[in-house]
XYZ file of C-alpha atoms in Angstrom:
575
model
C 6.876 12.307 27.529
C 9.390 13.617 25.005
C 12.907 12.684 24.358
C 15.062 15.630 25.786
C 16.658 17.787 23.004
C 19.855 17.460 24.974
C 20.006 13.837 23.985
C 19.032 14.379 20.343
C 21.497 17.277 20.036
C 24.271 14.600 20.748
C 23.658 13.219 17.340
C 23.298 16.400 15.250
C 26.964 16.473 14.308
C 27.299 12.713 13.629
C 24.790 12.896 10.835
C 27.286 15.386 9.281
C 30.773 14.144 10.089
C 31.106 10.814 8.274
C 31.698 10.157 4.595
C 31.639 6.316 4.514
C 29.392 3.411 5.143
C 29.405 2.782 8.885
C 27.176 1.426 11.669
C 27.307 2.262 15.364
C 25.929 0.913 18.506
C 24.481 3.405 20.953
C 24.586 2.902 24.690
C 23.181 5.169 27.440
C 24.555 4.526 31.019
C 26.093 1.159 29.841
C 22.711 -0.065 28.341
C 22.303 -0.645 24.608
C 19.618 1.832 23.465
C 19.888 1.996 19.636
C 21.837 2.120 16.441
C 23.146 4.853 13.986
C 23.979 4.073 10.325
C 25.277 6.169 7.438
C 26.530 5.808 3.875
C 27.709 8.029 1.127
C 27.266 7.986 -2.754
C 28.904 10.219 -5.385
C 26.855 10.863 -8.507
C 27.468 14.466 -9.580
C 26.222 15.576 -6.197
C 27.352 13.895 -2.884
C 24.468 12.027 -1.197
C 24.797 11.053 2.394
C 22.130 8.815 4.037
C 21.750 8.102 7.611
C 19.249 6.557 10.102
C 18.943 6.671 13.767
C 17.066 4.298 16.199
C 16.659 5.051 19.779
C 14.620 3.229 22.442
C 14.874 4.613 25.965
C 13.224 2.946 29.067
C 11.808 5.299 31.694
C 9.787 4.632 34.787
C 6.687 5.729 32.945
C 7.097 4.617 29.412
C 9.333 3.277 26.530
C 10.261 5.952 24.272
C 11.044 4.922 20.646
C 12.558 7.539 18.228
C 13.651 6.802 14.554
C 14.775 9.143 11.792
C 16.015 8.630 8.132
C 17.966 11.539 6.651
C 19.272 12.459 3.169
C 21.859 15.133 2.714
C 22.825 16.449 -0.754
C 25.847 18.587 -1.135
C 27.485 20.225 -4.162
C 30.959 19.649 -5.615
C 32.181 22.557 -3.521
C 30.737 20.895 -0.434
C 27.910 23.332 0.115
C 24.498 21.994 1.285
C 21.951 21.739 -1.524
C 19.077 20.054 0.202
C 18.234 17.978 3.178
C 15.075 15.803 3.702
C 14.365 13.639 6.720
C 11.520 11.455 8.061
C 10.899 11.372 11.827
C 9.060 8.438 13.548
C 8.032 9.290 17.175
C 4.483 8.303 17.816
C 3.513 10.227 14.555
C 5.434 10.188 11.261
C 6.558 13.519 10.291
C 8.445 14.387 7.085
C 10.535 17.616 6.628
C 12.436 19.066 3.591
C 14.875 21.906 3.553
C 16.261 23.457 0.219
C 19.141 25.898 0.358
C 19.215 28.752 -2.182
C 21.830 31.402 -2.523
C 20.754 33.756 0.126
C 17.967 31.837 2.077
C 16.640 28.527 2.911
C 13.074 27.314 2.334
C 11.684 24.838 4.927
C 8.691 22.577 4.294
C 7.091 21.451 7.597
C 5.120 18.235 8.069
C 1.872 20.227 7.585
C 3.048 21.280 4.145
C 3.650 24.919 4.914
C 6.551 26.602 3.185
C 8.675 29.074 5.143
C 11.740 31.209 4.176
C 14.530 31.732 6.697
C 17.792 33.659 6.330
C 20.681 31.242 6.069
C 24.171 31.260 7.524
C 27.046 31.652 5.127
C 28.512 28.414 3.535
C 26.447 25.712 5.214
C 28.576 22.630 4.504
C 27.731 18.932 4.191
C 29.119 15.644 5.665
C 31.755 14.924 3.030
C 33.105 18.493 3.090
C 33.463 18.333 6.900
C 35.572 15.096 6.604
C 37.773 16.519 3.968
C 38.361 19.715 5.983
C 39.217 17.732 9.131
C 41.758 15.681 7.295
C 43.572 18.859 5.978
C 43.163 21.154 8.887
C 43.442 19.016 11.927
C 47.143 18.102 11.294
C 48.607 18.733 14.840
C 47.523 18.800 18.531
C 45.866 22.303 19.169
C 44.748 22.689 15.591
C 41.004 23.708 15.180
C 38.478 25.133 12.711
C 34.977 26.362 12.750
C 32.209 25.546 10.305
C 28.347 26.000 9.839
C 26.000 23.234 8.988
C 22.379 22.214 9.451
C 21.154 19.990 12.334
C 18.016 17.944 11.518
C 17.692 17.088 15.390
C 17.699 20.680 16.324
C 15.954 21.778 13.028
C 18.231 24.809 12.542
C 21.565 25.908 11.254
C 24.332 25.472 13.857
C 27.903 26.561 14.395
C 30.334 23.861 15.250
C 33.995 24.203 16.495
C 36.259 21.191 16.014
C 39.635 20.941 17.894
C 42.235 18.199 17.922
C 43.157 17.919 21.623
C 45.200 14.710 21.847
C 46.071 11.390 20.309
C 46.377 7.746 21.577
C 48.224 4.703 20.408
C 45.931 1.416 20.567
C 47.017 -1.940 19.071
C 49.541 -0.196 16.885
C 46.872 2.261 15.540
C 46.964 5.882 16.069
C 43.703 7.726 16.943
C 42.824 11.393 17.186
C 40.874 12.840 20.120
C 38.699 15.631 19.069
C 36.517 18.088 20.992
C 33.387 19.412 19.283
C 31.380 22.321 20.382
C 27.986 23.167 19.143
C 26.837 26.794 19.284
C 29.539 27.494 21.824
C 27.626 25.473 24.505
C 27.172 21.634 23.906
C 30.419 19.681 23.940
C 31.314 16.112 22.897
C 34.544 14.181 22.944
C 35.069 12.003 19.895
C 37.795 9.548 18.757
C 38.763 9.275 15.076
C 41.141 7.150 13.091
C 43.745 8.867 10.871
C 41.218 8.981 7.924
C 38.827 10.781 10.205
C 36.505 7.791 10.443
C 34.641 8.181 13.853
C 35.388 5.292 16.231
C 33.778 6.427 19.377
C 31.919 9.367 20.910
C 30.883 10.308 24.391
C 28.610 12.955 26.027
C 26.677 13.378 29.324
C 22.824 13.317 29.125
C 19.860 13.393 31.740
C 19.682 9.640 31.448
C 23.498 9.076 31.990
C 26.472 8.923 29.569
C 25.759 8.453 25.972
C 28.283 6.442 24.107
C 28.459 5.475 20.439
C 30.799 2.965 19.209
C 31.772 1.775 15.622
C 30.808 -1.885 15.125
C 31.509 -4.155 12.143
C 28.758 -4.432 9.574
C 28.209 -6.280 6.393
C 29.647 -4.442 3.262
C 27.428 -3.477 0.498
C 28.957 -6.297 -1.593
C 28.232 -8.767 1.083
C 24.577 -7.759 1.416
C 23.866 -8.420 -2.237
C 26.277 -11.386 -2.851
C 23.994 -14.454 -2.637
C 26.761 -16.771 -2.092
C 28.205 -15.135 1.009
C 25.361 -13.215 2.775
C 23.318 -15.322 5.249
C 19.678 -14.154 5.242
C 17.537 -13.909 8.263
C 14.829 -16.588 8.660
C 11.742 -16.941 10.834
C 9.778 -20.363 10.976
C 6.053 -19.804 10.337
C 3.627 -21.140 12.913
C 2.011 -23.129 10.039
C 3.156 -24.776 6.943
C 0.943 -23.430 4.243
C -0.938 -25.680 1.747
C -0.542 -25.018 -2.040
C 1.440 -21.836 -1.536
C 1.109 -20.825 -5.297
C -2.675 -20.473 -5.082
C -3.112 -18.624 -1.784
C -4.905 -15.438 -2.556
C -4.775 -13.500 0.562
C -3.059 -13.984 4.049
C -3.241 -12.158 7.354
C -0.251 -12.208 9.665
C 0.696 -10.696 12.934
C 4.384 -9.434 13.038
C 6.703 -7.994 15.583
C 9.456 -5.486 14.710
C 7.615 -3.167 12.422
C 7.860 -0.161 14.734
C 9.947 1.978 12.226
C 8.328 1.154 9.007
C 6.213 3.830 7.316
C 3.611 2.261 5.114
C 1.923 4.003 2.285
C -1.188 2.611 0.699
C -0.103 3.991 -2.628
C 3.403 2.452 -2.474
C 2.133 -0.793 -0.982
C -1.189 -1.224 -2.823
C -1.613 -4.936 -2.005
C -0.800 -4.665 1.770
C -2.667 -3.014 4.560
C -1.354 -2.642 8.105
C -3.046 -1.974 11.517
C -1.878 -2.034 15.067
C -2.742 -5.296 16.890
C -1.415 -4.325 20.269
C 1.586 -2.541 21.845
C 4.166 -4.686 20.075
C 2.341 -6.519 17.251
C 1.204 -5.367 13.870
C -1.373 -6.948 11.662
C -0.729 -7.061 7.972
C -3.208 -8.179 5.318
C -1.761 -9.119 1.929
C -3.607 -9.842 -1.257
C -2.671 -11.548 -4.468
C -3.514 -8.611 -6.726
C -1.619 -7.025 -9.685
C 0.237 -3.805 -9.221
C -0.663 -1.626 -12.358
C 2.161 0.815 -13.648
C 1.644 4.574 -12.741
C 2.950 7.395 -14.917
C 5.690 8.202 -12.300
C 7.124 4.734 -12.685
C 8.820 5.641 -15.867
C 11.375 7.166 -13.523
C 12.438 3.685 -12.615
C 14.530 3.646 -15.967
C 17.066 5.689 -13.977
C 20.070 3.424 -14.028
C 22.104 2.384 -11.184
C 25.974 2.383 -11.184
C 27.005 -0.224 -8.701
C 28.025 -2.829 -11.263
C 28.339 -0.951 -14.591
C 27.741 2.606 -15.940
C 24.660 2.977 -17.952
C 26.886 2.946 -21.171
C 28.495 -0.397 -20.143
C 25.102 -1.868 -19.257
C 23.715 -0.962 -22.622
C 26.697 -2.261 -24.540
C 26.291 -5.532 -22.573
C 22.532 -5.707 -23.389
C 23.349 -5.208 -26.965
C 25.686 -8.150 -26.782
C 23.181 -10.445 -25.096
C 19.870 -9.542 -27.072
C 18.871 -10.367 -30.537
C 16.741 -7.969 -32.628
C 14.788 -10.828 -34.167
C 13.643 -12.057 -30.806
C 10.576 -10.643 -28.859
C 11.044 -8.544 -25.850
C 10.118 -11.344 -23.547
C 12.582 -13.657 -25.063
C 15.435 -11.158 -24.760
C 14.309 -10.644 -21.073
C 14.777 -14.307 -20.458
C 18.425 -14.013 -21.882
C 19.020 -11.123 -19.498
C 17.510 -13.058 -16.515
C 19.757 -16.098 -17.384
C 22.881 -13.905 -17.629
C 22.083 -12.038 -14.256
C 21.732 -15.478 -12.491
C 25.437 -16.086 -13.255
C 26.589 -12.808 -11.624
C 27.689 -12.653 -8.012
C 25.105 -9.808 -7.569
C 22.118 -11.209 -9.607
C 19.417 -8.676 -8.535
C 21.697 -5.608 -9.137
C 22.737 -6.997 -12.391
C 19.152 -7.634 -13.574
C 18.114 -4.096 -12.617
C 21.016 -2.523 -14.517
C 20.433 -4.705 -17.591
C 16.616 -4.337 -17.875
C 16.870 -0.571 -17.341
C 19.312 -0.289 -20.270
C 16.811 -2.447 -22.331
C 14.073 0.189 -21.485
C 12.239 -2.041 -18.876
C 11.625 -0.074 -15.487
C 12.931 -1.894 -12.688
C 13.081 -1.539 -8.895
C 14.638 -3.348 -5.880
C 12.441 -4.775 -3.201
C 13.292 -5.864 0.353
C 11.136 -7.955 2.675
C 10.193 -11.402 3.903
C 8.965 -14.141 1.415
C 7.508 -17.365 2.449
C 8.782 -20.762 1.283
C 8.924 -24.200 2.831
C 7.565 -23.395 6.369
C 9.974 -20.282 6.760
C 9.839 -16.518 6.190
C 13.119 -15.513 4.652
C 14.507 -11.866 4.517
C 15.599 -11.249 1.097
C 15.892 -8.871 -1.818
C 14.167 -9.398 -5.200
C 13.394 -7.376 -8.319
C 10.154 -5.984 -9.741
C 9.967 -5.393 -13.440
C 7.307 -3.908 -15.698
C 5.646 -6.681 -17.786
C 2.419 -6.151 -19.653
C 1.767 -2.855 -17.756
C 2.028 -4.494 -14.311
C 4.787 -4.972 -11.833
C 6.151 -8.654 -11.676
C 8.489 -10.048 -9.126
C 11.727 -11.875 -9.965
C 13.734 -13.744 -7.277
C 16.986 -14.914 -8.981
C 17.931 -17.022 -5.973
C 14.978 -19.293 -6.304
C 13.450 -21.355 -9.153
C 9.952 -20.967 -7.585
C 8.068 -17.869 -8.672
C 7.166 -15.508 -5.770
C 3.437 -15.355 -4.781
C 2.633 -11.667 -3.956
C 0.227 -12.844 -1.366
C 3.208 -14.388 0.575
C 5.584 -11.445 0.398
C 5.882 -8.955 3.354
C 7.375 -5.931 1.580
C 9.439 -3.641 3.877
C 11.139 -1.449 1.211
C 10.889 -0.517 -2.464
C 13.484 1.650 -4.125
C 11.601 4.774 -5.085
C 11.576 6.352 -8.669
C 14.754 7.926 -9.692
C 16.503 6.879 -6.561
C 19.742 4.966 -6.488
C 19.901 1.832 -4.497
C 22.088 2.352 -1.422
C 23.016 0.249 1.712
C 21.722 2.714 4.267
C 18.138 2.131 3.538
C 18.525 -1.641 3.439
C 20.480 -1.820 6.723
C 17.916 0.371 8.444
C 15.194 -2.002 7.735
C 14.553 -4.117 10.885
C 14.770 -7.824 11.129
C 11.260 -8.865 12.094
C 11.133 -10.793 15.577
C 8.140 -13.043 14.755
C 5.603 -13.780 12.073
C 2.299 -15.592 12.949
C -0.257 -16.551 10.352
C -3.652 -15.873 11.502
C -5.730 -16.886 8.516
C -5.476 -17.410 4.602
C -7.750 -17.462 1.632
C -7.316 -20.657 -0.625
C -9.726 -21.449 -3.465
C -12.062 -18.765 -2.284
C -12.303 -20.408 1.123
C -11.003 -18.706 4.265
C -9.119 -20.947 6.689
C -8.263 -19.749 10.241
C -5.266 -20.954 12.151
C -6.569 -22.244 15.610
C -3.146 -22.788 17.332
C -4.720 -25.827 19.134
C -2.553 -28.122 21.105
C -2.099 -31.539 19.238
C -4.396 -34.247 20.653
C -3.464 -37.826 21.564
C -5.709 -40.829 20.555
C -5.376 -44.359 21.977
C -1.840 -45.415 22.677
C -0.314 -43.904 19.496
C 0.620 -40.176 19.364
C -1.049 -38.178 16.701
C 0.774 -36.114 14.066
C -1.141 -33.073 12.997
C 0.008 -30.373 10.605
C -2.678 -27.828 10.665
C -1.193 -25.718 7.763
C -1.120 -28.702 5.386
C -4.480 -30.102 6.855
C -2.849 -33.418 7.581
C -3.459 -35.771 10.526
C -2.831 -39.431 11.445
C -1.786 -41.713 14.094
C 1.923 -42.507 13.967
C 2.348 -46.380 13.325
C 3.401 -48.677 16.096
C 7.240 -48.748 16.638
C 8.029 -45.525 14.770
C 8.998 -42.226 16.187
C 9.629 -38.720 14.748
C 13.471 -38.177 13.845
C 12.857 -34.840 11.917
C 9.954 -32.429 11.679
C 11.210 -30.036 9.221
C 11.275 -26.943 11.556
C 14.954 -26.475 11.734
C 15.551 -25.203 8.178
C 13.699 -24.551 4.849
C 13.261 -28.005 3.154
C 10.445 -29.822 1.240
C 10.779 -32.626 3.880
C 8.480 -31.789 6.755
C 8.337 -35.046 8.681
C 10.555 -38.021 8.933
C 9.672 -41.276 10.923
C 11.861 -44.349 11.643
C 11.847 -47.428 13.719
C 14.551 -49.743 15.379
C 15.033 -51.594 12.228
C 15.971 -48.424 10.285
C 12.780 -48.622 8.155
C 11.800 -45.002 7.282
C 8.594 -43.030 6.282
C 9.286 -39.601 4.983
C 6.704 -36.769 4.078
C 7.547 -33.763 1.822
C 5.634 -30.894 0.282
C 6.389 -30.708 -3.451
C 5.375 -27.734 -5.604
C 4.355 -28.543 -9.170
C 4.833 -26.357 -12.287
C 1.065 -25.505 -12.281
C -2.250 -27.134 -11.171
C -2.861 -28.599 -14.634
C 0.612 -30.292 -14.390
C 0.437 -31.403 -10.704
C -1.192 -34.867 -11.293
C 1.361 -35.839 -14.103
C 4.278 -34.568 -12.131
C 3.180 -36.448 -8.988
C 2.839 -39.719 -10.896
C 6.275 -39.195 -12.475
C 7.792 -38.532 -9.011
C 6.223 -41.833 -7.703
C 7.727 -43.861 -10.554
C 11.101 -42.355 -10.294
C 11.263 -43.209 -6.400
C 10.017 -46.752 -6.986
C 12.655 -47.098 -9.711
C 10.159 -49.064 -11.700
C 8.401 -46.945 -14.388
C 6.509 -50.042 -15.616
C 4.674 -50.491 -12.353
C 1.044 -49.538 -12.636
C -0.169 -46.796 -10.101
C -3.344 -46.769 -8.266
C -5.836 -43.905 -7.589
C -7.800 -43.367 -4.318
C -10.508 -40.877 -5.174
C -11.583 -40.246 -1.592
C -8.118 -39.038 -0.638
C -7.232 -37.717 -4.041
C -3.971 -39.666 -4.030
C -1.884 -41.837 -6.402
C 0.168 -44.626 -4.935
C 2.280 -47.733 -5.941
C 4.768 -50.224 -4.685
C 7.975 -51.998 -5.840
C 9.864 -54.495 -3.736
C 10.545 -52.765 -0.371
C 9.488 -49.349 -1.492
C 6.027 -47.618 -1.591
C 5.074 -44.162 -2.527
C 1.987 -41.934 -2.620
C 1.188 -38.349 -3.831
C -1.702 -36.643 -2.160
C -2.843 -33.748 -4.586
C -3.503 -30.315 -3.298
C -3.969 -27.983 -6.165
C -0.706 -27.030 -7.622
C 1.339 -28.874 -4.945
C 1.257 -32.320 -3.508
C 2.232 -34.147 -0.238
C 4.606 -36.909 -1.257
C 5.113 -39.911 1.107
C 8.057 -42.318 0.762
C 8.067 -45.620 2.493
C 11.118 -47.820 2.891
C 9.656 -50.983 4.660
C 9.943 -54.696 4.524
C 6.142 -54.772 3.695
C 5.318 -51.283 2.178
C 1.825 -52.478 1.052
C 0.854 -53.122 4.670
C 2.487 -49.923 6.068
C 0.580 -47.807 3.463
C -2.626 -49.602 4.737
C -1.815 -48.693 8.344
C -1.209 -45.199 7.400
C -4.365 -44.485 5.378
C -7.088 -46.849 6.322
C -9.434 -45.069 8.742
C -6.391 -43.168 9.878
C -5.234 -40.400 7.330
C -7.260 -37.227 7.387
C -6.815 -34.528 4.832
C -8.349 -31.210 5.122
C -7.672 -29.447 1.643
């Protein structure tokens, strides 16, 4: 079953009538069915980016439709080119280039055709400017020609101002638009001709599109004000730095177009009707010839000249390239928009850079975030300036990478879906594959058993103690806290060391710091691969796991005895 052209034609003008960053909610017959987003950039030519998502329920099927569109218009407002990608069962890409007396159309099968063009096909920004000037009174109207990606042809549009209204001390224009003298929609604009609402009949009921508030571009990249989307993993992964490969099932990827060339360390397959399976490898990403285009500078923070002057003031000729890069990274961390700052600075230094958006794993949670990839030693390397812990490529679900020569813009980022769920199926650690079993926790004797399958940890909870926190409410090194009626505590956390070679020394130092007694000798248990020690009413142990360790803090009247209860014929470690 196809989505009727009558429904899609409702949106053909909206792709062409807004010149700002806006987001809309779409309803059909009072049921929310999708979203429409659009933004505009000015850099010589005017670039308008939009995305449309629809999901329509029928008696027979659920119809999902998604498009991403890019309009380019000249200073005079004439369309120069349009490219769009359509996702509806299959992924189709279209490109249209406008010449002086004809247009060339590239179909999804790669065939090039020539068509006679209509005179003066204009773009979105020009339509907005003309409306502001010509629709100055009730009854005023004008006619223009443009190109509809939904109908895949040039169209004629008549726009007429038919009335106005006053709502909450604001004046709004009511505009009637007619497409090809047949299809009519009613639209409400503010005085700057920003679309507020639109309505039109359809075979499924009335279509209504309403402006909603959305985060500004500044909010999206400002790490101090933007709240990221987070999903708790079904397991807390052991030794995250050394995981070489992982397989996850995710929900919410229906509109993502994956390319093996663009995502070389990821592969995707359909698990069932709502789940996708992604395999991610910890492999290097070599630089391609086309990647030199990533030297194209962005202009959100500074112009290329301003960025170059800033780089000259921050770098020292006598230092190596890597040393100067560290100075730029340090400076970018102090900016309100660290990743945009780093891209502008490194491109000015001559280092190709690109923005990445996706989900990264840390401390039991997958967090939606942006980071930067830079070319270092002929390979792309990830930099996350919001974290001190380097990203493991095997624990990054990449949903978007800025393409060569492409400015970063909000429309693409906003069109990236928020995943609904992420379930780890298996992972490769130390050349050994571990599967996640999803078993129900067992109980032995009278004491409940705590089992953390991801960390490979299992033990009976000591008498009198109960769980007060399990680390599943927010990202934190602490994943388990036990307490009793005397306010005695046992706390478990997962700590990441600088490297595997430094793990043992850093674990011993942490024990001594917690005990507040650096002179107290520490003991080593070869069977459990743990260091431990005691001081007064405190006890601590560190269970080594590669480049990370499980750290246990004990606050108890008899910490030596409590450590014995925890470990003797009780504590089981898988990794």
